[in-house]
Amino acid sequence: MLDTLILAGQVVVPESKGRALRGTEMNELKIIDNGAVGIKDGVIAFIGTAEEAESLQAKETIDAADKLLSPGLVDPHTHLVFGGSREHELALKQQGVPYLEILAQGGGIHSTVKATRETSEEALYEKGLFHLNRCLTYGVTTMEAKSGYGLDKETELKQLRVAKKLNETHPIDLVSTFLGAHAIPENYKGRPDAFLEEMLSMLSVISKEGLAEFVDIFCETGVFTVEQSKVFLQKAKTAGFGVKIHADEIDPLGGTEMACEIGAVSADHLVGASRGGVRMLGESDTIAVLLPGTTFYLGKDQFAPARDMITSGAAVALSTDFNPGSSPTENLQFIMNLAALKLKMTPEEIWNAVTVNAAYAIGRGDVAGSLEEGRKADLVLWDVPNYKYVPYHYGVNHVHKVWKKGKLVVGKGDVHANYTLSK
Ligand SMILES: [Zn+2]
């Protein structure tokens, strides 16, 4: 006897190959018309057609022949935990004030660092919970969360501890990344190497307390060079962490190539990736995590070369880059719209990029992102007629219900009040 049987007009069944999908594989997406998914004890116990499910008994049957069912979405690149917000900078941006000038006035990342340092652990937790609830209502059931707004030992640890507590108490599974090397703080101005040493000295306590699985660095003109990033990430790798990199967001410095060389799990942004970098992605296991919401929000015309990457055989994932400066949104569905419009990705590629490939980009390919019998039942029921509809109808939330580990956590757009009891 099943606990729940969901009958849907279409079921999206992204299939893992024991690794991320690459190149033309990304355009393969299994769809079951008039499908059915059964849940028992929090686990997917049946996937098939409604006809095949006719003989099955269930305590509860949800008849949603006019809706779409998919695995829970995975958001593989967010800066979830931070203090304050930066809406006052919008007017400056409209006046054309350059980011570096905003930064010089104490704005930009420095204002978020100041606010995060000044916010208590409890208040950061409450704020994180607010954003996380919104992510859940948009269909995300697994996501990554980076530190990087402390830029000192105490605050970086505070951010990581908040993420750990959120993971323990909220239905969304959070994967933590240490991004202490996000910017150079004022007191280390002109001494980037000394600052990186300071951040590296934290790895043992982060490891001991289980506060992060990945280490990330912001490799960009005026922040950290490719060489500094390489040394830093190699040391993190030696210390047992998976590594990620913010690379080639603005200038083609060669961060993409370096990420492939050292075996980074993902290289993120990549708007300015060189042809050589794109080719190397196609030949490596490093996943390209693209963040078109950031390009959109910064008002730029040039987006990451997703088509060239897929043609080269690369594995591409998509993410919100949720953060208070360059991408203030929890809406991964809007990123799916942008991927269609600006990255020219097909609906099939887009679904694989926010499920299977996003899960592999944060080391969760074996438990999240695909729909398989025996896996935890992380499911989303969508108020749409078919899978092509989500990347098409933009700017709104199409989610009808969300199940995490078989438990209903979102219904009709609201987070259920008892969600904190669900882990
Ligand atoms: Zn980022």
Short mmCIF file of N, CA and C in Angstrom, two decimals, residues 57-140:
data_model
loop_
_atom_site.label_atom_id
_atom_site.label_comp_id
_atom_site.label_asym_id
_atom_site.label_seq_id
_atom_site.Cartn_x
_atom_site.Cartn_y
_atom_site.Cartn_z
N GLN A 57 -2.60 0.22 -4.79
CA GLN A 57 -3.42 0.76 -3.71
C GLN A 57 -2.65 1.91 -3.05
N ALA A 58 -3.37 2.97 -2.71
CA ALA A 58 -2.72 4.09 -2.03
C ALA A 58 -3.67 4.68 -1.00
N LYS A 59 -3.09 5.14 0.12
CA LYS A 59 -3.93 5.78 1.15
C LYS A 59 -4.52 7.07 0.61
N GLU A 60 -3.74 7.75 -0.24
CA GLU A 60 -4.19 9.03 -0.78
C GLU A 60 -3.81 9.08 -2.27
N THR A 61 -4.77 9.46 -3.11
CA THR A 61 -4.47 9.62 -4.54
C THR A 61 -4.73 11.07 -4.93
N ILE A 62 -3.70 11.68 -5.58
CA ILE A 62 -3.86 13.06 -6.04
C ILE A 62 -4.03 13.02 -7.54
N ASP A 63 -5.21 13.41 -8.00
CA ASP A 63 -5.49 13.37 -9.43
C ASP A 63 -5.20 14.73 -10.02
N ALA A 64 -4.08 14.83 -10.72
CA ALA A 64 -3.65 16.12 -11.27
C ALA A 64 -3.36 15.96 -12.77
N ALA A 65 -4.37 15.50 -13.49
CA ALA A 65 -4.19 15.23 -14.92
C ALA A 65 -3.89 16.49 -15.72
N ASP A 66 -4.20 17.66 -15.14
CA ASP A 66 -3.94 18.92 -15.85
C ASP A 66 -2.61 19.56 -15.41
N LYS A 67 -1.81 18.81 -14.64
CA LYS A 67 -0.58 19.40 -14.10
C LYS A 67 0.67 18.60 -14.49
N LEU A 68 1.81 19.19 -14.14
CA LEU A 68 3.11 18.60 -14.43
C LEU A 68 3.78 18.20 -13.12
N LEU A 69 4.45 17.03 -13.10
CA LEU A 69 5.18 16.59 -11.91
C LEU A 69 6.66 16.47 -12.27
N SER A 70 7.52 16.96 -11.38
CA SER A 70 8.97 16.87 -11.65
C SER A 70 9.71 16.61 -10.34
N PRO A 71 11.00 16.27 -10.42
CA PRO A 71 11.76 16.23 -9.17
C PRO A 71 11.90 17.63 -8.61
N GLY A 72 12.20 17.76 -7.33
CA GLY A 72 12.49 19.07 -6.74
C GLY A 72 13.67 19.69 -7.46
N LEU A 73 13.63 21.02 -7.62
CA LEU A 73 14.74 21.70 -8.30
C LEU A 73 15.94 21.82 -7.36
N VAL A 74 17.10 21.98 -7.98
CA VAL A 74 18.35 22.14 -7.22
C VAL A 74 18.98 23.47 -7.63
N ASP A 75 19.28 24.31 -6.65
CA ASP A 75 19.92 25.60 -6.93
C ASP A 75 21.37 25.53 -6.43
N PRO A 76 22.34 25.43 -7.35
CA PRO A 76 23.72 25.09 -6.94
C PRO A 76 24.66 26.25 -6.65
N HIS A 77 24.15 27.50 -6.56
CA HIS A 77 25.07 28.62 -6.30
C HIS A 77 24.28 29.76 -5.67
N THR A 78 24.30 29.84 -4.34
CA THR A 78 23.62 30.97 -3.68
C THR A 78 24.48 31.51 -2.54
N HIS A 79 24.23 32.79 -2.27
CA HIS A 79 24.88 33.44 -1.12
C HIS A 79 23.76 33.69 -0.11
N LEU A 80 23.20 32.62 0.40
CA LEU A 80 21.95 32.67 1.18
C LEU A 80 22.01 33.51 2.45
N VAL A 81 23.12 33.37 3.18
CA VAL A 81 23.17 33.99 4.52
C VAL A 81 23.91 35.33 4.48
N PHE A 82 23.17 36.42 4.70
CA PHE A 82 23.79 37.75 4.70
C PHE A 82 22.94 38.71 5.52
N GLY A 83 23.56 39.80 5.96
CA GLY A 83 22.82 40.83 6.68
C GLY A 83 22.43 41.96 5.73
N GLY A 84 21.35 42.65 6.04
CA GLY A 84 20.96 43.85 5.30
C GLY A 84 20.46 43.61 3.89
N SER A 85 20.37 44.69 3.14
CA SER A 85 19.96 44.63 1.73
C SER A 85 20.50 45.89 1.06
N ARG A 86 20.39 45.97 -0.27
CA ARG A 86 21.08 47.07 -0.97
C ARG A 86 20.19 47.81 -1.95
N GLU A 87 18.91 47.96 -1.60
CA GLU A 87 17.99 48.62 -2.53
C GLU A 87 18.35 50.08 -2.80
N HIS A 88 19.04 50.71 -1.83
CA HIS A 88 19.43 52.11 -2.02
C HIS A 88 20.45 52.29 -3.14
N GLU A 89 21.13 51.20 -3.55
CA GLU A 89 22.13 51.31 -4.62
C GLU A 89 21.51 51.34 -6.01
N LEU A 90 20.24 50.97 -6.07
CA LEU A 90 19.59 50.89 -7.38
C LEU A 90 19.55 52.26 -8.06
N ALA A 91 19.24 53.30 -7.28
CA ALA A 91 19.18 54.66 -7.84
C ALA A 91 20.56 55.10 -8.34
N LEU A 92 21.60 54.73 -7.60
CA LEU A 92 22.96 55.08 -8.03
C LEU A 92 23.30 54.39 -9.35
N LYS A 93 22.90 53.13 -9.44
CA LYS A 93 23.14 52.38 -10.68
C LYS A 93 22.42 53.04 -11.85
N GLN A 94 21.16 53.48 -11.60
CA GLN A 94 20.38 54.12 -12.66
C GLN A 94 21.05 55.40 -13.14
N GLN A 95 21.73 56.10 -12.20
CA GLN A 95 22.43 57.33 -12.59
C GLN A 95 23.76 57.04 -13.28
N GLY A 96 24.08 55.77 -13.36
CA GLY A 96 25.30 55.39 -14.06
C GLY A 96 26.55 55.46 -13.20
N VAL A 97 26.37 55.55 -11.88
CA VAL A 97 27.54 55.56 -11.00
C VAL A 97 28.23 54.19 -11.10
N PRO A 98 29.51 54.16 -11.45
CA PRO A 98 30.19 52.86 -11.60
C PRO A 98 30.26 52.10 -10.28
N TYR A 99 30.25 50.77 -10.38
CA TYR A 99 30.28 49.92 -9.18
C TYR A 99 31.46 50.26 -8.28
N LEU A 100 32.61 50.53 -8.91
CA LEU A 100 33.81 50.82 -8.10
C LEU A 100 33.64 52.09 -7.27
N GLU A 101 32.86 53.02 -7.80
CA GLU A 101 32.60 54.26 -7.04
C GLU A 101 31.63 53.99 -5.88
N ILE A 102 30.63 53.16 -6.16
CA ILE A 102 29.69 52.75 -5.10
C ILE A 102 30.48 52.06 -3.98
N LEU A 103 31.44 51.23 -4.42
CA LEU A 103 32.30 50.51 -3.49
C LEU A 103 33.12 51.50 -2.65
N ALA A 104 33.67 52.50 -3.32
CA ALA A 104 34.50 53.50 -2.64
C ALA A 104 33.69 54.30 -1.61
N GLN A 105 32.38 54.41 -1.87
CA GLN A 105 31.51 55.13 -0.91
C GLN A 105 31.06 54.22 0.25
N GLY A 106 31.66 53.05 0.32
CA GLY A 106 31.30 52.12 1.40
C GLY A 106 30.11 51.24 1.04
N GLY A 107 29.69 51.30 -0.23
CA GLY A 107 28.57 50.46 -0.68
C GLY A 107 29.09 49.15 -1.25
N GLY A 108 28.29 48.55 -2.10
CA GLY A 108 28.68 47.30 -2.72
C GLY A 108 28.86 46.20 -1.68
N ILE A 109 29.78 45.30 -1.95
CA ILE A 109 29.97 44.15 -1.06
C ILE A 109 30.36 44.60 0.36
N HIS A 110 31.09 45.74 0.45
CA HIS A 110 31.52 46.18 1.79
C HIS A 110 30.34 46.49 2.70
N SER A 111 29.24 47.01 2.13
CA SER A 111 28.09 47.31 2.99
C SER A 111 27.43 46.02 3.47
N THR A 112 27.43 44.98 2.63
CA THR A 112 26.87 43.70 3.08
C THR A 112 27.78 43.05 4.13
N VAL A 113 29.09 43.20 3.95
CA VAL A 113 30.03 42.67 4.94
C VAL A 113 29.79 43.35 6.30
N LYS A 114 29.64 44.67 6.26
CA LYS A 114 29.42 45.42 7.50
C LYS A 114 28.12 44.95 8.16
N ALA A 115 27.06 44.85 7.36
CA ALA A 115 25.76 44.44 7.90
C ALA A 115 25.80 43.01 8.44
N THR A 116 26.52 42.14 7.75
CA THR A 116 26.59 40.73 8.19
C THR A 116 27.39 40.62 9.49
N ARG A 117 28.45 41.41 9.60
CA ARG A 117 29.23 41.41 10.85
C ARG A 117 28.38 41.90 12.02
N GLU A 118 27.51 42.89 11.73
CA GLU A 118 26.73 43.51 12.81
C GLU A 118 25.46 42.73 13.17
N THR A 119 25.09 41.75 12.36
CA THR A 119 23.84 41.01 12.61
C THR A 119 24.14 39.77 13.46
N SER A 120 23.30 39.54 14.46
CA SER A 120 23.54 38.40 15.36
C SER A 120 23.28 37.09 14.63
N GLU A 121 23.81 36.02 15.18
CA GLU A 121 23.63 34.69 14.59
C GLU A 121 22.13 34.36 14.52
N GLU A 122 21.39 34.72 15.57
CA GLU A 122 19.95 34.43 15.61
C GLU A 122 19.21 35.19 14.51
N ALA A 123 19.57 36.47 14.36
CA ALA A 123 18.88 37.29 13.35
C ALA A 123 19.23 36.82 11.93
N LEU A 124 20.48 36.40 11.74
CA LEU A 124 20.88 35.87 10.43
C LEU A 124 20.11 34.59 10.12
N TYR A 125 19.90 33.78 11.17
CA TYR A 125 19.14 32.54 11.00
C TYR A 125 17.70 32.85 10.56
N GLU A 126 17.07 33.80 11.24
CA GLU A 126 15.69 34.16 10.91
C GLU A 126 15.57 34.69 9.48
N LYS A 127 16.54 35.51 9.11
CA LYS A 127 16.55 36.09 7.76
C LYS A 127 16.79 34.99 6.71
N GLY A 128 17.72 34.10 7.03
CA GLY A 128 17.99 32.97 6.12
C GLY A 128 16.75 32.11 5.94
N LEU A 129 16.05 31.91 7.05
CA LEU A 129 14.83 31.10 7.02
C LEU A 129 13.77 31.73 6.11
N PHE A 130 13.66 33.02 6.18
CA PHE A 130 12.70 33.76 5.34
C PHE A 130 12.99 33.50 3.85
N HIS A 131 14.26 33.66 3.48
CA HIS A 131 14.63 33.46 2.07
C HIS A 131 14.49 31.99 1.67
N LEU A 132 14.86 31.11 2.59
CA LEU A 132 14.81 29.68 2.29
C LEU A 132 13.35 29.22 2.07
N ASN A 133 12.43 29.76 2.88
CA ASN A 133 11.02 29.44 2.67
C ASN A 133 10.57 29.85 1.28
N ARG A 134 11.05 31.01 0.84
CA ARG A 134 10.65 31.46 -0.49
C ARG A 134 11.22 30.53 -1.57
N CYS A 135 12.47 30.11 -1.38
CA CYS A 135 13.07 29.16 -2.33
C CYS A 135 12.21 27.90 -2.43
N LEU A 136 11.77 27.42 -1.28
CA LEU A 136 10.95 26.20 -1.24
C LEU A 136 9.64 26.40 -2.00
N THR A 137 9.02 27.54 -1.82
CA THR A 137 7.74 27.78 -2.52
C THR A 137 7.96 27.86 -4.03
N TYR A 138 9.19 28.16 -4.46
CA TYR A 138 9.49 28.19 -5.89
C TYR A 138 9.97 26.84 -6.42
N GLY A 139 9.90 25.82 -5.58
CA GLY A 139 10.17 24.46 -6.06
C GLY A 139 11.56 23.93 -5.83
N VAL A 140 12.38 24.66 -5.06
CA VAL A 140 13.75 24.20 -4.80
C VAL A 140 13.75 23.33 -3.54
#
